[in-house]
Tab-separated table of C-alpha atoms in Angstrom:
chain	number	residue	atom	x	y	z
Q	1	MET	CA	-5.813	-8.781	-26.752
Q	2	ILE	CA	-4.914	-10.136	-23.304
Q	3	THR	CA	-7.792	-10.495	-20.851
Q	4	ILE	CA	-7.033	-9.875	-17.175
Q	5	PHE	CA	-9.395	-10.567	-14.306
Q	6	THR	CA	-8.559	-9.114	-10.902
Q	7	PRO	CA	-10.669	-9.478	-7.721
Q	8	SER	CA	-9.953	-5.822	-6.970
Q	9	PHE	CA	-12.210	-2.787	-6.701
Q	10	ALA	CA	-12.215	0.197	-9.049
Q	11	ASP	CA	-14.102	2.500	-6.670
Q	12	ASP	CA	-12.746	6.032	-6.568
Q	13	ASP	CA	-13.084	6.384	-2.798
Q	14	ASP	CA	-11.523	2.994	-2.018
Q	15	THR	CA	-8.194	3.578	-0.243
Q	16	ASN	CA	-7.365	-0.065	0.454
Q	17	ALA	CA	-3.670	-0.396	-0.395
Q	18	GLN	CA	-4.128	-3.366	-2.720
Q	19	ASN	CA	-6.979	-1.697	-4.589
Q	20	LEU	CA	-4.958	1.513	-4.945
Q	21	THR	CA	-2.153	-0.537	-6.463
Q	22	VAL	CA	-4.361	-2.336	-8.969
Q	23	LYS	CA	-6.152	0.869	-9.981
Q	24	ALA	CA	-2.822	2.557	-10.676
Q	25	ILE	CA	-1.687	-0.373	-12.830
Q	26	VAL	CA	-4.942	-0.834	-14.750
Q	27	ALA	CA	-5.201	2.872	-15.508
Q	28	ARG	CA	-1.848	2.650	-17.308
Q	29	LEU	CA	-2.280	-0.596	-19.250
Q	30	PRO	CA	-2.701	0.081	-23.018
Q	31	SER	CA	-6.396	-0.399	-23.758
Q	32	ASP	CA	-5.666	-1.719	-27.240
Q	33	GLN	CA	-3.656	-4.602	-25.742
Q	34	PHE	CA	-5.387	-5.414	-22.450
Q	35	GLN	CA	-8.993	-6.020	-21.537
Q	36	VAL	CA	-9.508	-5.796	-17.766
Q	37	VAL	CA	-12.374	-7.101	-15.651
Q	38	MET	CA	-12.672	-5.958	-12.027
Q	39	PHE	CA	-15.266	-5.089	-9.399
Q	40	CYS	CA	-17.003	-1.818	-8.617
Q	41	GLU	CA	-19.389	-1.179	-5.742
Q	42	LYS	CA	-20.250	2.514	-6.081
Q	43	GLY	CA	-18.513	5.024	-8.332
Q	44	ALA	CA	-15.415	4.087	-10.312
Q	45	ASP	CA	-12.100	5.923	-10.344
Q	46	PRO	CA	-12.401	8.328	-13.308
Q	47	ARG	CA	-9.252	6.869	-14.884
Q	48	ILE	CA	-10.795	3.397	-14.819
Q	49	ALA	CA	-14.249	4.556	-15.888
Q	50	ALA	CA	-12.784	6.307	-18.925
Q	51	ARG	CA	-10.530	3.430	-19.938
Q	52	PRO	CA	-11.763	1.471	-22.985
Q	53	ASN	CA	-11.825	-2.324	-22.705
Q	54	THR	CA	-12.497	-2.222	-18.970
Q	55	ARG	CA	-15.458	-4.151	-17.628
Q	56	LEU	CA	-16.724	-3.367	-14.143
Q	57	LEU	CA	-18.640	-6.129	-12.400
Q	58	PRO	CA	-21.165	-4.771	-9.870
Q	59	TRP	CA	-20.500	-5.912	-6.314
Q	60	ARG	CA	-23.725	-6.861	-4.577
Q	61	ARG	CA	-24.711	-7.831	-1.076
Q	62	ARG	CA	-24.649	-11.571	-1.812
Q	63	GLY	CA	-23.951	-14.086	-4.526
Q	64	ASN	CA	-20.736	-12.455	-5.779
Q	65	THR	CA	-18.616	-15.630	-5.742
Q	66	LEU	CA	-20.936	-17.770	-7.857
Q	67	ARG	CA	-21.778	-14.936	-10.212
Q	68	THR	CA	-18.134	-14.074	-10.785
Q	69	LEU	CA	-17.071	-17.688	-11.276
Q	70	TRP	CA	-19.747	-18.037	-13.940
Q	71	GLN	CA	-18.416	-14.903	-15.665
Q	72	CYS	CA	-14.875	-16.287	-15.551
Q	73	LEU	CA	-15.981	-19.584	-17.076
Q	74	GLN	CA	-17.969	-17.833	-19.791
Q	75	GLN	CA	-14.852	-15.889	-20.782
Q	76	VAL	CA	-11.813	-17.580	-19.282
Q	77	PRO	CA	-9.253	-14.862	-18.526
Q	78	ASP	CA	-5.676	-15.105	-19.727
Q	79	VAL	CA	-4.445	-13.761	-16.390
Q	80	TYR	CA	-5.880	-13.878	-12.867
Q	81	PHE	CA	-4.087	-10.966	-11.225
Q	82	TYR	CA	-3.665	-10.314	-7.527
Q	83	PRO	CA	-5.598	-13.180	-5.887
Q	84	ARG	CA	-6.851	-12.392	-2.396
Q	85	GLU	CA	-7.763	-14.655	0.498
Q	86	GLY	CA	-11.512	-14.956	-0.029
Q	87	PRO	CA	-13.806	-17.734	-1.242
Q	88	LEU	CA	-13.738	-16.499	-4.857
Q	89	ASP	CA	-9.974	-16.960	-5.103
Q	90	ALA	CA	-10.052	-20.401	-3.497
Q	91	ALA	CA	-12.866	-21.527	-5.788
Q	92	PHE	CA	-11.212	-20.224	-8.942
Q	93	LEU	CA	-7.908	-21.920	-8.155
Q	94	GLN	CA	-9.718	-25.206	-7.564
Q	95	LEU	CA	-11.608	-24.887	-10.852
Q	96	ARG	CA	-8.416	-24.006	-12.680
Q	97	SER	CA	-6.873	-27.251	-11.503
Q	98	LYS	CA	-9.898	-29.478	-12.115
Q	99	LEU	CA	-10.820	-28.023	-15.504
Q	100	HIS	CA	-7.218	-27.493	-16.640
Q	101	LEU	CA	-7.871	-23.826	-17.386
Q	102	ARG	CA	-4.962	-22.102	-19.062
Q	103	THR	CA	-5.318	-18.947	-16.999
Q	104	ARG	CA	-2.008	-17.705	-15.618
Q	105	VAL	CA	-2.131	-16.652	-11.962
Q	106	VAL	CA	0.031	-13.690	-10.939
Q	107	THR	CA	0.401	-13.132	-7.197
Q	108	HIS	CA	1.647	-9.921	-5.617
Q	109	VAL	CA	2.770	-10.441	-2.026
Q	110	VAL	CA	2.294	-7.600	0.441
Q	111	SER	CA	1.744	-9.512	3.697
Q	112	GLY	CA	3.907	-8.722	6.683
Q	113	GLY	CA	3.294	-12.047	8.417
Q	114	LEU	CA	6.187	-13.638	6.549
Q	115	TYR	CA	8.924	-12.135	8.696
Q	116	ARG	CA	7.226	-13.419	11.846
Q	117	GLY	CA	6.895	-16.931	10.442
Q	118	ALA	CA	3.110	-16.614	10.594
Q	119	ILE	CA	2.148	-16.703	6.939
Q	120	ARG	CA	-1.578	-17.247	6.491
Q	121	PRO	CA	-2.617	-20.428	4.649
Q	122	ALA	CA	-4.459	-18.550	1.891
Q	123	VAL	CA	-1.418	-16.354	1.231
Q	124	ALA	CA	0.806	-19.441	1.011
Q	125	ARG	CA	-1.702	-21.021	-1.369
Q	126	ASN	CA	-1.711	-17.941	-3.603
Q	127	ILE	CA	2.074	-18.037	-3.733
Q	128	CYS	CA	2.529	-21.746	-4.297
Q	129	GLN	CA	-0.158	-22.031	-6.970
Q	130	ALA	CA	0.895	-18.949	-8.922
Q	131	ASP	CA	2.675	-18.953	-12.250
Q	132	ALA	CA	4.536	-15.798	-11.257
Q	133	VAL	CA	5.136	-14.296	-7.832
Q	134	PHE	CA	6.254	-10.764	-7.110
Q	135	CYS	CA	6.632	-8.925	-3.816
Q	136	ASN	CA	6.406	-5.216	-3.136
Q	137	SER	CA	9.747	-5.103	-1.305
Q	138	HIS	CA	13.101	-6.852	-1.579
Q	139	TYR	CA	12.821	-8.198	1.963
Q	140	LEU	CA	9.456	-9.862	1.322
Q	141	ALA	CA	10.858	-11.475	-1.840
Q	142	GLN	CA	13.725	-12.859	0.231
Q	143	LEU	CA	11.323	-14.252	2.819
Q	144	VAL	CA	9.120	-15.929	0.205
Q	145	SER	CA	12.172	-17.684	-1.158
Q	146	GLU	CA	13.407	-18.733	2.297
Q	147	ASN	CA	10.074	-19.819	3.787
Q	148	LEU	CA	8.291	-21.335	0.797
Q	149	GLN	CA	11.142	-22.116	-1.603
Q	150	VAL	CA	9.370	-20.113	-4.301
Q	151	LYS	CA	11.283	-17.731	-6.521
Q	152	ALA	CA	9.835	-14.250	-6.233
Q	153	GLY	CA	10.711	-11.043	-8.005
Q	154	THR	CA	10.270	-7.521	-6.671
Q	155	ILE	CA	7.939	-4.929	-8.151
Q	156	HIS	CA	7.413	-2.000	-5.799
Q	157	ASN	CA	4.232	-0.042	-5.465
Q	158	GLY	CA	4.520	3.386	-7.036
Q	159	ILE	CA	3.599	6.765	-5.594
Q	160	ASP	CA	0.544	8.629	-6.880
Q	161	ARG	CA	1.956	11.982	-7.980
Q	162	ARG	CA	-1.514	13.474	-8.243
Q	163	TYR	CA	-1.561	13.725	-4.462
Q	164	PHE	CA	1.932	13.120	-3.096
Q	165	TYR	CA	4.600	15.641	-4.058
Q	166	PRO	CA	6.793	18.148	-2.191
Q	167	ALA	CA	5.464	21.572	-1.304
Q	168	CYS	CA	7.951	23.266	-3.638
Q	169	ALA	CA	6.366	21.474	-6.603
Q	170	SER	CA	3.208	23.560	-6.428
Q	171	GLY	CA	3.576	26.142	-3.705
Q	172	ASP	CA	0.153	25.278	-2.287
Q	173	ASN	CA	1.566	24.128	1.027
Q	174	SER	CA	4.651	24.869	3.047
Q	175	PRO	CA	6.407	22.616	5.528
Q	176	GLY	CA	6.402	23.558	9.166
Q	177	ASP	CA	8.810	26.262	10.265
Q	178	GLY	CA	11.681	24.220	11.585
Q	179	SER	CA	13.223	27.206	13.337
Q	180	GLN	CA	10.793	26.991	16.245
Q	181	ALA	CA	9.821	23.862	18.107
Q	182	GLN	CA	6.347	25.311	18.704
Q	183	ALA	CA	5.647	25.193	14.958
Q	184	LEU	CA	6.706	21.597	14.529
Q	185	THR	CA	4.089	19.093	13.395
Q	186	VAL	CA	4.442	15.317	13.685
Q	187	LEU	CA	2.054	13.288	11.539
Q	188	PHE	CA	0.794	9.718	11.779
Q	189	ALA	CA	-1.410	8.185	9.083
Q	190	GLY	CA	-2.793	4.665	9.043
Q	191	SER	CA	-5.554	2.481	10.407
Q	192	PHE	CA	-6.126	2.458	14.157
Q	193	ARG	CA	-5.468	-1.271	14.535
Q	194	PRO	CA	-3.560	-2.826	17.447
Q	195	TYR	CA	-0.428	-3.595	15.401
Q	196	LYS	CA	-0.190	0.037	14.262
Q	197	ARG	CA	0.414	0.977	17.929
Q	198	VAL	CA	-1.042	4.454	17.569
Q	199	HIS	CA	-1.120	4.782	21.354
Q	200	LEU	CA	2.658	5.264	21.209
Q	201	VAL	CA	2.102	8.401	19.151
Q	202	VAL	CA	-0.127	9.746	21.933
Q	203	HIS	CA	2.531	8.940	24.535
Q	204	GLN	CA	5.090	10.902	22.519
Q	205	ALA	CA	2.670	13.813	22.376
Q	206	ALA	CA	2.335	13.737	26.164
Q	207	ARG	CA	6.120	13.823	26.441
Q	208	LEU	CA	6.469	16.690	23.941
Q	209	PRO	CA	3.699	19.226	24.666
Q	210	GLN	CA	5.458	21.892	22.555
Q	211	VAL	CA	5.003	19.790	19.389
Q	212	HIS	CA	1.754	19.414	17.452
Q	213	PHE	CA	0.697	15.814	16.698
Q	214	ARG	CA	-1.872	15.043	13.996
Q	215	LEU	CA	-3.310	11.538	13.616
Q	216	ALA	CA	-5.122	10.496	10.426
Q	217	GLY	CA	-7.130	7.282	10.309
Q	218	ILE	CA	-9.910	5.277	11.905
Q	219	GLY	CA	-10.242	1.835	13.456
Q	220	GLU	CA	-11.015	-0.145	16.581
Q	221	GLU	CA	-8.213	1.497	18.596
Q	222	GLU	CA	-9.336	5.059	17.908
Q	223	GLN	CA	-11.484	5.471	21.014
Q	224	ARG	CA	-8.722	4.022	23.178
Q	225	CYS	CA	-6.290	6.568	21.758
Q	226	ARG	CA	-8.739	9.430	22.222
Q	227	SER	CA	-9.322	8.402	25.835
Q	228	LEU	CA	-5.581	8.111	26.423
Q	229	ALA	CA	-4.998	11.594	25.000
Q	230	ALA	CA	-7.652	12.994	27.333
Q	231	GLU	CA	-6.254	11.096	30.310
Q	232	LEU	CA	-2.733	12.391	29.636
Q	233	GLY	CA	-3.972	15.935	29.018
Q	234	CYS	CA	-2.673	16.087	25.445
Q	235	ALA	CA	-3.986	19.391	24.144
Q	236	ASN	CA	-1.447	19.088	21.310
Q	237	VAL	CA	-3.107	16.045	19.677
Q	238	GLU	CA	-5.628	16.332	16.863
Q	239	PHE	CA	-7.549	13.351	15.466
Q	240	LEU	CA	-8.327	13.856	11.782
Q	241	GLY	CA	-10.417	10.738	11.153
Q	242	HIS	CA	-10.445	9.103	7.731
Q	243	ILE	CA	-9.219	11.486	5.053
Q	244	PRO	CA	-8.988	11.015	1.264
Q	245	GLN	CA	-5.661	10.732	-0.544
Q	246	ARG	CA	-5.707	14.341	-1.699
Q	247	GLN	CA	-6.114	15.642	1.854
Q	248	LEU	CA	-3.472	13.242	3.144
Q	249	GLY	CA	-0.985	14.721	0.683
Q	250	GLU	CA	-1.850	18.191	1.952
Q	251	GLU	CA	-1.377	17.088	5.558
Q	252	MET	CA	2.019	15.634	4.707
Q	253	ARG	CA	3.174	18.847	3.058
Q	254	ARG	CA	2.131	20.791	6.165
Q	255	SER	CA	4.043	18.495	8.512
Q	256	ASP	CA	7.683	18.174	9.532
Q	257	ILE	CA	8.126	14.543	10.628
Q	258	PHE	CA	6.257	11.318	9.838
Q	259	PHE	CA	6.098	9.031	12.898
Q	260	PHE	CA	5.015	5.450	12.171
Q	261	PRO	CA	5.316	3.002	15.127
Q	262	SER	CA	3.607	0.020	13.439
Q	263	ASP	CA	5.425	-3.265	14.094
Q	264	THR	CA	3.671	-5.489	11.529
Q	265	GLU	CA	3.761	-4.442	7.894
Q	266	GLY	CA	4.583	-5.665	4.426
Q	267	HIS	CA	5.796	-2.565	2.640
Q	268	PRO	CA	3.460	0.281	3.640
Q	269	GLN	CA	2.748	2.704	0.809
Q	270	VAL	CA	2.267	5.535	3.293
Q	271	LEU	CA	6.042	5.642	3.865
Q	272	GLY	CA	6.620	6.245	0.160
Q	273	GLN	CA	3.889	8.858	0.124
Q	274	ALA	CA	5.481	10.668	3.056
Q	275	ALA	CA	8.889	10.559	1.371
Q	276	ALA	CA	7.450	11.989	-1.853
Q	277	CYS	CA	6.089	14.925	0.146
Q	278	GLY	CA	9.503	15.529	1.696
Q	279	LEU	CA	8.825	14.129	5.156
Q	280	PRO	CA	11.613	12.465	7.155
Q	281	VAL	CA	10.218	9.132	8.344
Q	282	ILE	CA	10.728	7.412	11.693
Q	283	ALA	CA	9.709	3.744	11.519
Q	284	LEU	CA	10.760	0.321	12.753
Q	285	ASN	CA	13.309	-1.604	10.720
Q	286	VAL	CA	11.672	-5.004	11.347
Q	287	TYR	CA	10.035	-5.043	7.877
Q	288	ARG	CA	12.969	-3.253	6.164
Q	289	PRO	CA	11.076	-0.784	3.981
Q	290	ASP	CA	12.698	0.172	0.687
Q	291	TYR	CA	10.973	3.566	0.765
Q	292	VAL	CA	13.351	4.796	3.497
Q	293	VAL	CA	17.140	5.067	3.336
Q	294	ASN	CA	18.217	4.799	6.959
Q	295	GLY	CA	20.201	7.795	8.150
Q	296	GLU	CA	19.689	9.663	4.881
Q	297	SER	CA	15.982	10.083	4.153
Q	298	GLY	CA	14.712	8.939	7.538
Q	299	CYS	CA	15.358	6.720	10.534
Q	300	LEU	CA	14.746	2.975	10.707
Q	301	VAL	CA	15.031	1.953	14.333
Q	302	GLU	CA	15.278	-1.264	16.327
Q	303	SER	CA	13.278	-0.336	19.432
Q	304	ASP	CA	10.660	2.022	20.828
Q	305	GLU	CA	13.355	3.745	22.870
Q	306	GLU	CA	15.380	4.462	19.750
Q	307	MET	CA	12.248	5.699	18.018
Q	308	ALA	CA	11.769	8.308	20.752
Q	309	GLN	CA	15.453	9.257	20.586
Q	310	LYS	CA	15.296	9.822	16.834
Q	311	LEU	CA	12.167	11.913	17.244
Q	312	ASP	CA	13.992	14.111	19.767
Q	313	LEU	CA	16.934	14.369	17.390
Q	314	LEU	CA	14.843	15.485	14.428
Q	315	ILE	CA	12.933	17.987	16.553
Q	316	ALA	CA	16.201	19.511	17.761
Q	317	ARG	CA	17.960	19.519	14.370
Q	318	PRO	CA	16.258	21.577	11.631
Q	319	ASP	CA	19.360	21.098	9.463
Q	320	LEU	CA	18.959	17.320	9.666
Q	321	ARG	CA	15.267	17.547	8.838
Q	322	GLU	CA	16.087	19.596	5.766
Q	323	SER	CA	18.809	17.243	4.518
Q	324	MET	CA	16.501	14.260	5.051
Q	325	ARG	CA	13.693	16.098	3.311
Q	326	GLU	CA	15.831	16.571	0.198
Q	327	ALA	CA	17.044	12.956	0.311
Q	328	ALA	CA	13.484	11.654	0.743
Q	329	ILE	CA	12.238	13.549	-2.301
Q	330	ALA	CA	15.138	12.279	-4.418
Q	331	HIS	CA	14.676	8.683	-3.255
Q	332	ALA	CA	10.903	8.743	-3.800
Q	333	SER	CA	11.440	9.644	-7.456
Q	334	LYS	CA	12.596	6.043	-8.023
Q	335	PHE	CA	9.071	4.740	-7.406
Q	336	ASP	CA	7.430	5.964	-10.591
Q	337	TRP	CA	4.060	4.421	-11.433
Q	338	ASP	CA	4.504	4.775	-15.184
Q	339	ALA	CA	7.689	2.697	-15.167
Q	340	ILE	CA	6.217	0.194	-12.719
Q	341	ALA	CA	3.092	-0.282	-14.845
Q	342	VAL	CA	5.297	-1.017	-17.869
Q	343	ARG	CA	7.001	-3.741	-15.845
Q	344	TRP	CA	3.638	-5.332	-15.032
Q	345	GLN	CA	2.638	-5.097	-18.689
Q	346	GLN	CA	5.762	-7.045	-19.610
Q	347	VAL	CA	5.010	-9.697	-16.977
Q	348	PHE	CA	1.512	-10.276	-18.357
Q	349	GLN	CA	2.717	-10.385	-21.950
Q	350	GLU	CA	5.569	-12.801	-21.231
Q	351	LEU	CA	3.334	-15.182	-19.269
Q	352	VAL	CA	0.659	-15.307	-21.931
Q	353	ALA	CA	3.212	-15.635	-24.730
Q	354	GLY	CA	4.842	-18.529	-22.906
Q	355	ARG	CA	1.507	-20.273	-22.491
Q	356	ARG	CA	0.610	-19.842	-26.138
Q	357	ASN	CA	4.006	-21.141	-27.247
Q	358	HIS	CA	3.278	-24.370	-25.386
């Protein structure tokens, strides 16, 4: 039995990208081979709650670092999976060094700061002190190697097929009627943070009053975007607020184009989710997402001007939207969580076997 500790949350309503990833992996690890310890604040994901050999540590208002370190020393884990940037991770890595703990650290890199040369110290620490490093895109793996001289593999994040699938798979939703511009819907989904540049979505809506724009998410820029929409007279903009994964999948199947102007990302899962629902994606190429095949399943652009041009092109060309829709669905099938979880299982087993052989 291999014991894995991860400083991740099992909560069902937690939509943090890293926690979604870990939940998807843990839910698929064979319970007769892996014991998993992770946090839970409220109610656990039913898949995690029902999984044997899963221990959920309650997250409280204070004292979590000391309490968790004590737990880890009482039962030293074989694997510390997915270290974050908080005090718990720093303290555990220090203890591992001082006490010569045989725990193997496995880091998964998702930070977009690498391609701007602004890697955060805690992220660099997690990479350099790990026994195995994997990134969630090929480009990030390349940057880790170039910037930190650390060999990194690539294991993508999968797509949750419970929520993200094309309309034809169930018939419960239908994509917008591409024959009329008035029926077109452009969707944005993500946090309303400055680097997401959601205000650019509002500006496109002001330019294209015949198109419906729907914006899903919350954050510090939301009020600015709402005020901008009112100032520009955008009656075609609807703010959806925070929505759960199931509803996001429904919104994607009702839409025609996914417009994502963020300029700082690692490898955003939302692009894979949109592709799985059959949405052509328009995004910047600066972080080189593997979820989009440029010119086939969507458009990866080099500037804001090109982003607007591609939006105009997709609005005017229903045939292009349809061909990209089919290509997006086919490409998204490569990101299967079952196969990805097996890869992680092999990583854990090989690391622990190597340690035991020494």
